[in-house]
Short mmCIF file of C-alpha atoms in Angstrom, two decimals:
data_model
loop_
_atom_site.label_atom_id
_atom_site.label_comp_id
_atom_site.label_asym_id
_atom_site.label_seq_id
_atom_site.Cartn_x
_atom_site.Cartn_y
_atom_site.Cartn_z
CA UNK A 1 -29.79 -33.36 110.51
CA UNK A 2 -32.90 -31.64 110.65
CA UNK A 3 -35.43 -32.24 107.73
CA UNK A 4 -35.71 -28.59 107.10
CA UNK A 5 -31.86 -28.52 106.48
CA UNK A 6 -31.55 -27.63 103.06
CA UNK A 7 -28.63 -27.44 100.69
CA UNK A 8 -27.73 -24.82 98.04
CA UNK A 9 -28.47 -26.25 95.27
CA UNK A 10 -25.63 -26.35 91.91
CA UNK A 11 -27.88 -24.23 89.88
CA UNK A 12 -27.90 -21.79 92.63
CA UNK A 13 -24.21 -21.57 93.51
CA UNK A 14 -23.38 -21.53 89.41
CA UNK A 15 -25.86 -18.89 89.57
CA UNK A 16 -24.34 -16.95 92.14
CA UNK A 17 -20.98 -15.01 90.28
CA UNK A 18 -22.87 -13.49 87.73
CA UNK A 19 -24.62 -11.39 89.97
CA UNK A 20 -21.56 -10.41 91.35
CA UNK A 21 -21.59 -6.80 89.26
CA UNK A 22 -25.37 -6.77 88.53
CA UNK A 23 -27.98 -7.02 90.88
CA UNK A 24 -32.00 -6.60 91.39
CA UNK A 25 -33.17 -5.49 88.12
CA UNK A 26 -30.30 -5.08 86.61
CA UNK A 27 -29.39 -8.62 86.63
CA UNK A 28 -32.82 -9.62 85.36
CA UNK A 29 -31.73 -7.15 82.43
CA UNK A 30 -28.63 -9.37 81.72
CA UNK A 31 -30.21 -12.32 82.58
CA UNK A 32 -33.10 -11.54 79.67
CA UNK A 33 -30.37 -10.62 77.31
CA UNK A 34 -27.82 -13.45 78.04
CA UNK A 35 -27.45 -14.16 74.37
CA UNK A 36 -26.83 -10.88 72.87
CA UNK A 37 -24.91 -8.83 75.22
CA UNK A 38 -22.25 -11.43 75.77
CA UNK A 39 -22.17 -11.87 72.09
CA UNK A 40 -21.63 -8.14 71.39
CA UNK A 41 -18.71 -8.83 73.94
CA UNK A 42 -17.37 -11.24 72.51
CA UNK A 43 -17.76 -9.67 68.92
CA UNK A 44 -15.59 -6.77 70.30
CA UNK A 45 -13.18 -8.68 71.79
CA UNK A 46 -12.52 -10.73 68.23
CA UNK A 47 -12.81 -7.73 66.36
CA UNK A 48 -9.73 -6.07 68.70
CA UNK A 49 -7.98 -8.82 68.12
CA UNK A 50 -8.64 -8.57 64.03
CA UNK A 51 -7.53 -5.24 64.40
CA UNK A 52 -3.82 -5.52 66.05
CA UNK A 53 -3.31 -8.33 63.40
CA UNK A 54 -4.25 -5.94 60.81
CA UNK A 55 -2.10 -3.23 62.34
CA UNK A 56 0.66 -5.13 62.20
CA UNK A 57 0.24 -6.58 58.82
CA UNK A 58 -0.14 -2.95 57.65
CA UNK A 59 2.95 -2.15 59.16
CA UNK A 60 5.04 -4.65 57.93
CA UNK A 61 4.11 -4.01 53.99
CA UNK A 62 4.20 0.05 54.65
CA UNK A 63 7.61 -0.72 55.79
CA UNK A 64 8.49 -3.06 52.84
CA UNK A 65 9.84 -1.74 49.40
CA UNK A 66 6.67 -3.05 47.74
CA UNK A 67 4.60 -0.07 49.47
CA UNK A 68 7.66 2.05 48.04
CA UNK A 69 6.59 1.03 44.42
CA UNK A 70 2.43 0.91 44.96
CA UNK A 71 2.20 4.92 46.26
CA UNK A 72 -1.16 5.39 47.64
CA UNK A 73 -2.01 2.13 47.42
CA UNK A 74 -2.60 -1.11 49.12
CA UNK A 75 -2.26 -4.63 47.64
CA UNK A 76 -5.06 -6.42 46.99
CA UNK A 77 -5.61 -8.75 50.00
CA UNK A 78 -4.87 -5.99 52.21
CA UNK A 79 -8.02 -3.94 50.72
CA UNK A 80 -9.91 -7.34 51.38
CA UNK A 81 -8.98 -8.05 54.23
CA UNK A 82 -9.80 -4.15 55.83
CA UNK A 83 -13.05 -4.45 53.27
CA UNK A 84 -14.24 -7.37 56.10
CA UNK A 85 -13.75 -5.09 59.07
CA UNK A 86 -15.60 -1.99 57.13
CA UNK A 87 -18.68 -4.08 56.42
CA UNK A 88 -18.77 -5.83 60.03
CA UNK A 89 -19.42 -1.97 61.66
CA UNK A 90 -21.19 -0.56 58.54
CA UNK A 91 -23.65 -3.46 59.02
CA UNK A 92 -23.65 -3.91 63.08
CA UNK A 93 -26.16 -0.53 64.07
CA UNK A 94 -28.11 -1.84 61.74
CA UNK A 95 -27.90 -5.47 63.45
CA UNK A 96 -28.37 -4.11 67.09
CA UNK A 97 -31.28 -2.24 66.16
CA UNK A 98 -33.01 -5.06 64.69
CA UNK A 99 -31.94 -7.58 67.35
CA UNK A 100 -31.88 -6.20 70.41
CA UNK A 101 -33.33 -2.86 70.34
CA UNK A 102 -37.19 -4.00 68.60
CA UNK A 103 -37.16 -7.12 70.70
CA UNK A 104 -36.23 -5.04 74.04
CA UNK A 105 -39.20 -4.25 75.04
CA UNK A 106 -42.05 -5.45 72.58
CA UNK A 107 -40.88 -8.87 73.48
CA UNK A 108 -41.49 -8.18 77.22
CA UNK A 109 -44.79 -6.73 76.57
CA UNK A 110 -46.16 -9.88 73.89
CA UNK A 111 -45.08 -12.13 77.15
CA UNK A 112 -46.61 -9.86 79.56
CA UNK A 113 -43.39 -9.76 81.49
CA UNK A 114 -43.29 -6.10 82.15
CA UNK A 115 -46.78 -6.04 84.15
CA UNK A 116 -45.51 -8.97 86.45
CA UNK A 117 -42.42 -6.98 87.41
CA UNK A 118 -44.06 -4.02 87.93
CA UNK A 119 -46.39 -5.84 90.46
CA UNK A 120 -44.12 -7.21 92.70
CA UNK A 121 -43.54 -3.50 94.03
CA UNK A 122 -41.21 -2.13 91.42
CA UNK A 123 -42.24 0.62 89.85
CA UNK A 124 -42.91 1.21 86.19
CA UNK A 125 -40.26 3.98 85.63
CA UNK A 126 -37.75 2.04 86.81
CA UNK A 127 -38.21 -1.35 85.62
CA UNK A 128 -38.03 0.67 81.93
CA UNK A 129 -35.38 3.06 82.61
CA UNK A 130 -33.30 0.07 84.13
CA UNK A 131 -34.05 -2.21 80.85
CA UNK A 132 -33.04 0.49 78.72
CA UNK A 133 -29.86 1.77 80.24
CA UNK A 134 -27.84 -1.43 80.67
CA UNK A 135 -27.89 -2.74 76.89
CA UNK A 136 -27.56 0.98 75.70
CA UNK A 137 -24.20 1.21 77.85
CA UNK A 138 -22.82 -2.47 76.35
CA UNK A 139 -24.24 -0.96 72.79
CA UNK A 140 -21.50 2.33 73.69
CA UNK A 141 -18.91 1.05 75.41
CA UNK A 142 -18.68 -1.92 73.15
CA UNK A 143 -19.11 -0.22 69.63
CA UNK A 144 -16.55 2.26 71.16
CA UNK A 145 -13.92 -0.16 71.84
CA UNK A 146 -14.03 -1.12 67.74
CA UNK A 147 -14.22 1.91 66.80
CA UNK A 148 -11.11 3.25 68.35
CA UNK A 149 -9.38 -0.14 67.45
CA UNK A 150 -10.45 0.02 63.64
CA UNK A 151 -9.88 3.84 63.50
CA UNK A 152 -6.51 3.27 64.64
CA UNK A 153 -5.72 1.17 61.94
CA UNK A 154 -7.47 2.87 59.26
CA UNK A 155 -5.21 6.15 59.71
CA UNK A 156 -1.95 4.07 59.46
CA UNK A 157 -3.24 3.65 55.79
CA UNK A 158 -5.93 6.83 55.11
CA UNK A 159 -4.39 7.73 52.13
CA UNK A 160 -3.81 4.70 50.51
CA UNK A 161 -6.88 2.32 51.46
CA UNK A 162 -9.47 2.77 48.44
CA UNK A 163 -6.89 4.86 46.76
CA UNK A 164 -7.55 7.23 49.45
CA UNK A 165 -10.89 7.77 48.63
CA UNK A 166 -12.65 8.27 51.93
CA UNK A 167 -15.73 10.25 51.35
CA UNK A 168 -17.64 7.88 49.20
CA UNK A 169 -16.22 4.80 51.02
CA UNK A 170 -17.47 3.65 54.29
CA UNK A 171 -14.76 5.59 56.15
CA UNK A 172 -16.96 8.09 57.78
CA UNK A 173 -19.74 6.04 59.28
CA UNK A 174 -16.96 3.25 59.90
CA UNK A 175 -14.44 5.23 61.79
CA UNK A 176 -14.22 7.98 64.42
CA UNK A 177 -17.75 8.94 66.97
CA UNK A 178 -19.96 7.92 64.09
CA UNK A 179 -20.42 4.38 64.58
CA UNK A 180 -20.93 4.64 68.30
CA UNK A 181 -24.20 7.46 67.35
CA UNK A 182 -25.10 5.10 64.47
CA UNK A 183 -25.63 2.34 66.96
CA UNK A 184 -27.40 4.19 69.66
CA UNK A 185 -29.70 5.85 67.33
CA UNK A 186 -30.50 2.34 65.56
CA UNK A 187 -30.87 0.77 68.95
CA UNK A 188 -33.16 3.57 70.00
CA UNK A 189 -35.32 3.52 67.06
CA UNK A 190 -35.76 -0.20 67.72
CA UNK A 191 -36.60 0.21 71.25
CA UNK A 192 -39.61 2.58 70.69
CA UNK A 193 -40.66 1.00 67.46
CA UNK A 194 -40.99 -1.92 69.94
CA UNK A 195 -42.47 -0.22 72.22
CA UNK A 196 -45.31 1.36 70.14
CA UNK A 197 -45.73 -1.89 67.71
CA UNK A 198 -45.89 -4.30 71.11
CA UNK A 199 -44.73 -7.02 68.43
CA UNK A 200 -41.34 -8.07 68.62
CA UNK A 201 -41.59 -9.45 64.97
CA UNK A 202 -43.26 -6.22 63.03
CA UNK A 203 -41.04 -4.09 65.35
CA UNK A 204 -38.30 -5.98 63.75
CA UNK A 205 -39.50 -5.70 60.54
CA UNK A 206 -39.88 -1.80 60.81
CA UNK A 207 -37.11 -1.44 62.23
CA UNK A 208 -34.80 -3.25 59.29
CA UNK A 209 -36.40 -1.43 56.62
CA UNK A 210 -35.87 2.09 58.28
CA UNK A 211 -32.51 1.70 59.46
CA UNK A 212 -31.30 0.21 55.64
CA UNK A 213 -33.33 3.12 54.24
CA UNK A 214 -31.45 5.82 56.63
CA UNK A 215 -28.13 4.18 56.03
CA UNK A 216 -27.98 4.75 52.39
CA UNK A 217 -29.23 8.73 53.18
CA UNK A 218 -26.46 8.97 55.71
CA UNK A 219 -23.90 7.50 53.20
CA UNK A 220 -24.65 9.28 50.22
CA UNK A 221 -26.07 12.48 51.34
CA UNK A 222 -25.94 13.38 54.38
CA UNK A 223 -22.24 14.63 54.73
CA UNK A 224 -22.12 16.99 51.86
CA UNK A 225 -24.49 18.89 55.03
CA UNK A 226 -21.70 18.93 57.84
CA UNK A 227 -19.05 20.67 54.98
CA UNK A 228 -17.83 23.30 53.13
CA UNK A 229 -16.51 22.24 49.55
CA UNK A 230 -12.74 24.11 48.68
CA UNK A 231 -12.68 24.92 45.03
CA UNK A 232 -10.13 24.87 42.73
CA UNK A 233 -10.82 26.87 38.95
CA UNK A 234 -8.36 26.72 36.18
CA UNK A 235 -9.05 27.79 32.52
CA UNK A 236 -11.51 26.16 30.55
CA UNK A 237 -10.56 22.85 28.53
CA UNK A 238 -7.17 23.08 30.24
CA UNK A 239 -5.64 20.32 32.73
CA UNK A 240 -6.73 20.09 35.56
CA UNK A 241 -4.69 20.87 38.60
CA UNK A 242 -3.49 17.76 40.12
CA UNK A 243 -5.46 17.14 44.07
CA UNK A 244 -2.97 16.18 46.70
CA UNK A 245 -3.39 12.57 48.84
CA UNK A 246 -6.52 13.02 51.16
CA UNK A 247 -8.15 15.16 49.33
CA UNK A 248 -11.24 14.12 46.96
CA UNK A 249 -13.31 15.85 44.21
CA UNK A 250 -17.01 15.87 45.07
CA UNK A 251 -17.92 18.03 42.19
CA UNK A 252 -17.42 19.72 38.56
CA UNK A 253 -18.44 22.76 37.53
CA UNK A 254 -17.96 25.53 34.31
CA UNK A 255 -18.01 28.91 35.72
CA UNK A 256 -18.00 32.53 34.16
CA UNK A 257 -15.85 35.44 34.14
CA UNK A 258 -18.10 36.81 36.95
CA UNK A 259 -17.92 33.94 38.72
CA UNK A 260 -21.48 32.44 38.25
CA UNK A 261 -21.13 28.20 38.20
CA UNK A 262 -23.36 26.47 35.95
CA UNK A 263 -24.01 22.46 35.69
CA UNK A 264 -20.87 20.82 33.85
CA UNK A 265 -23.39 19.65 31.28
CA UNK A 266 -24.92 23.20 30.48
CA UNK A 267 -22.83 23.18 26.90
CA UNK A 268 -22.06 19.87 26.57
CA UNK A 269 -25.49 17.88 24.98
CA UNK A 270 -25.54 19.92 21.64
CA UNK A 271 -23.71 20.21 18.01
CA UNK A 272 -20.40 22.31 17.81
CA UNK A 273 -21.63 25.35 16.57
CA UNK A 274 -24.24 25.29 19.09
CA UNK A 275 -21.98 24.49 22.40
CA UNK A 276 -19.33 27.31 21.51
CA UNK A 277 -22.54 29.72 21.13
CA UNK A 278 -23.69 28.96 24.55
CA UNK A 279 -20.16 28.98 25.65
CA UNK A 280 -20.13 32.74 24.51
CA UNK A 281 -23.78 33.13 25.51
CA UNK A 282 -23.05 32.80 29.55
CA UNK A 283 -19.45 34.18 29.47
CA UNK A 284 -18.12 30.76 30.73
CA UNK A 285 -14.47 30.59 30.85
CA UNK A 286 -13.34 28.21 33.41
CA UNK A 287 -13.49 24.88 34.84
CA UNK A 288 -14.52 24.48 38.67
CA UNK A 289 -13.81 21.24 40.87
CA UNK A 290 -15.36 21.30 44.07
CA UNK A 291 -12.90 19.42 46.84
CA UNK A 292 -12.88 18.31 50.34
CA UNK A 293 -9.67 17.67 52.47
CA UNK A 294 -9.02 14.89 54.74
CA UNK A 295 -8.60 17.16 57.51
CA UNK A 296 -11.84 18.37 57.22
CA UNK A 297 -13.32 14.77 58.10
CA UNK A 298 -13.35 14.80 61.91
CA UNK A 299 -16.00 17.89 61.82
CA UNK A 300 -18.16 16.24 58.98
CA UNK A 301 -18.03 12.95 61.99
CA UNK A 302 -18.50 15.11 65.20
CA UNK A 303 -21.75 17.03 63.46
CA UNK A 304 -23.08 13.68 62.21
CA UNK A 305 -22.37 12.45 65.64
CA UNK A 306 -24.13 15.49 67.79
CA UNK A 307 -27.41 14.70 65.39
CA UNK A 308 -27.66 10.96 65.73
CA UNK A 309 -27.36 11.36 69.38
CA UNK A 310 -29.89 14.47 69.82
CA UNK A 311 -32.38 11.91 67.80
CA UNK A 312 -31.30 8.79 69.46
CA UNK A 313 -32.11 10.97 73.17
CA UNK A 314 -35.30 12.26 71.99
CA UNK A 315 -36.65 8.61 70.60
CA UNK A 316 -35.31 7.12 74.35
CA UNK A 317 -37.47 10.20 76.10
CA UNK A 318 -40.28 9.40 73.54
CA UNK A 319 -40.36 5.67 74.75
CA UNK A 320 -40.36 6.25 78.21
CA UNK A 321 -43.33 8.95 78.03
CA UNK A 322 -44.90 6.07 75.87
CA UNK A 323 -44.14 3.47 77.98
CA UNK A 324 -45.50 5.92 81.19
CA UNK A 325 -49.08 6.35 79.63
CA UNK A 326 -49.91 3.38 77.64
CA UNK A 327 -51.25 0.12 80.17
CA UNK A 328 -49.19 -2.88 80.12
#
């Protein structure tokens, strides 16, 4: 045999299936990523799994008399045990943003990776476009995948996990389009935070204390935006008119005879005397509770969804532009 007969060597031919689906750049993308992508994977094939088990456990107790005597309820390690899958995706935008969207590219650039590539005659535009496309479609198609699986089990039991209390529960960022926005948008704020900070650690470090910061707007005040409260008014100091399952009381009111609302509290913080002459003052004669439905929730999550992804777009065509002017 010839001494420039060479053999492939085991590295090589081990090597050789994963580029089976990815290839050129793409593969380097994977290959730079090989720790988080697959983990997201995995993560989504577990949490599937979790989810049919849950189904079915669900199923089993609405079909037993004990759901019979707990009306909109759950038992206790049944609220647990769907608590666990609420915080996994209420937590995991928050995770990809930090992990793999600030270290994306500012990692590249602290290494000087991206200005080798883009000398061995590939060109700038699509070295980032390419690095940026293939971990935002696993970030989609996986965070998709759980959120179809834990939205599907979720609405076996809407009105009775929480005591059917979905608006100030996780239940709208958890379930529905939202988480797959909420992860795009916190993986593109990562990516150009990385991009402009070039530091994979500070980029990281922005990027956590934004995305917690935005989360806790998003939960407690950004719905009330996408909605239009019902209201129900009944005389004043009388009962209140019992809400049916699925729907929730955001707010109280006292209203007048003309119906002008005033804060509950208007009459409240004074002496007897004084609260019935106030009463009298503004003509207020009834109570007001402001409502929303449960049927109303997929148009709070589609709105919610068409912003995160109009700012999650614009911060991916902000990075690129960056990315096209600034040197490497």
């Amino acid at each position: 045999m010839s001494a420039l007969t060479t053999t492939a060597a085991p590295s090589d031919r081990a090597a050789a299936p994963a580029r089976g689906l990815l290839r050129g750049m793409s593969w380097v993308v994977w290959r730079r990523n090989r720790t988080v992508l697959p983990l997201l994977i995995g993560v989504t094939v577990l949490f599937a799994g979790y989810c049919v088990y849950l189904h079915g456990m669900l199923a089993d107790f609405l079909a037993s008399p004990q759901a019979a005597a707990k009306p909109g309820q759950l038992l206790p390690q049944h609220e647990e045990r769907m608590g666990t899958a609420f915080l996994l995706l209420a937590f995991l935008p928050a995770i990809l943003g930090v992990f793999l969207g600030a270290p994306l590219l500012a990692a590249e650039q602290e290494h000087n990776t991206l200005r080798l590539v883009t000398t061995q005659s590939v060109a700038r535009l699509r070295v980032v476009m390419t690095m940026l496309a293939l971990p935002l479609l696993v970030v989609a198609v996986s965070t998709a995948l759980m959120s179809v699986a834990f939205t599907w089990v979720w609405r076996s039991v809407d009105t009775r996990y929480s005591h059917g209390n979905w608006w100030t529960s996780d239940v709208i960022a958890t379930t529905g389009p939202v988480p797959v926005a909420l992860a795009l948008f916190s993986t593109a704020f990562g990516i150009l935070a990385g991009a402009v900070l070039r530091r994979a650690v500070a980029a990281m470090g922005v990027t956590f204390l934004v995305l917690v910061l935005s989360a806790q707007v998003l939960k407690e005040r950004a719905p009330e935006y996408f909605v239009t409260f019902h209201q129900l008014t009944y005389p004043m100091g009388g009962d209140a008119p019992e809400l049916k399952p699925g729907e929730i009381q955001v707010d109280n009111w006292v209203g007048s005879a003309d119906g002008t609302l005033h804060g509950w509290g208007k009459c409240v913080l004074m002496t007897e005397a004084e609260s019935d002459a106030c009463v009298k003052k503004h003509g207020i004669v009834n109570d007001v509770i402001d409502y929303v439905k449960l049927d109303q929730l997929p148009g709070i999550q589609w709105s919610m969804t068409a912003v995160l992804l109009a700012m999650a777009a614009a911060m991916l065509v902000a990075t690129v532009f960056w990315m096209r002017r600034k040197s490497l």
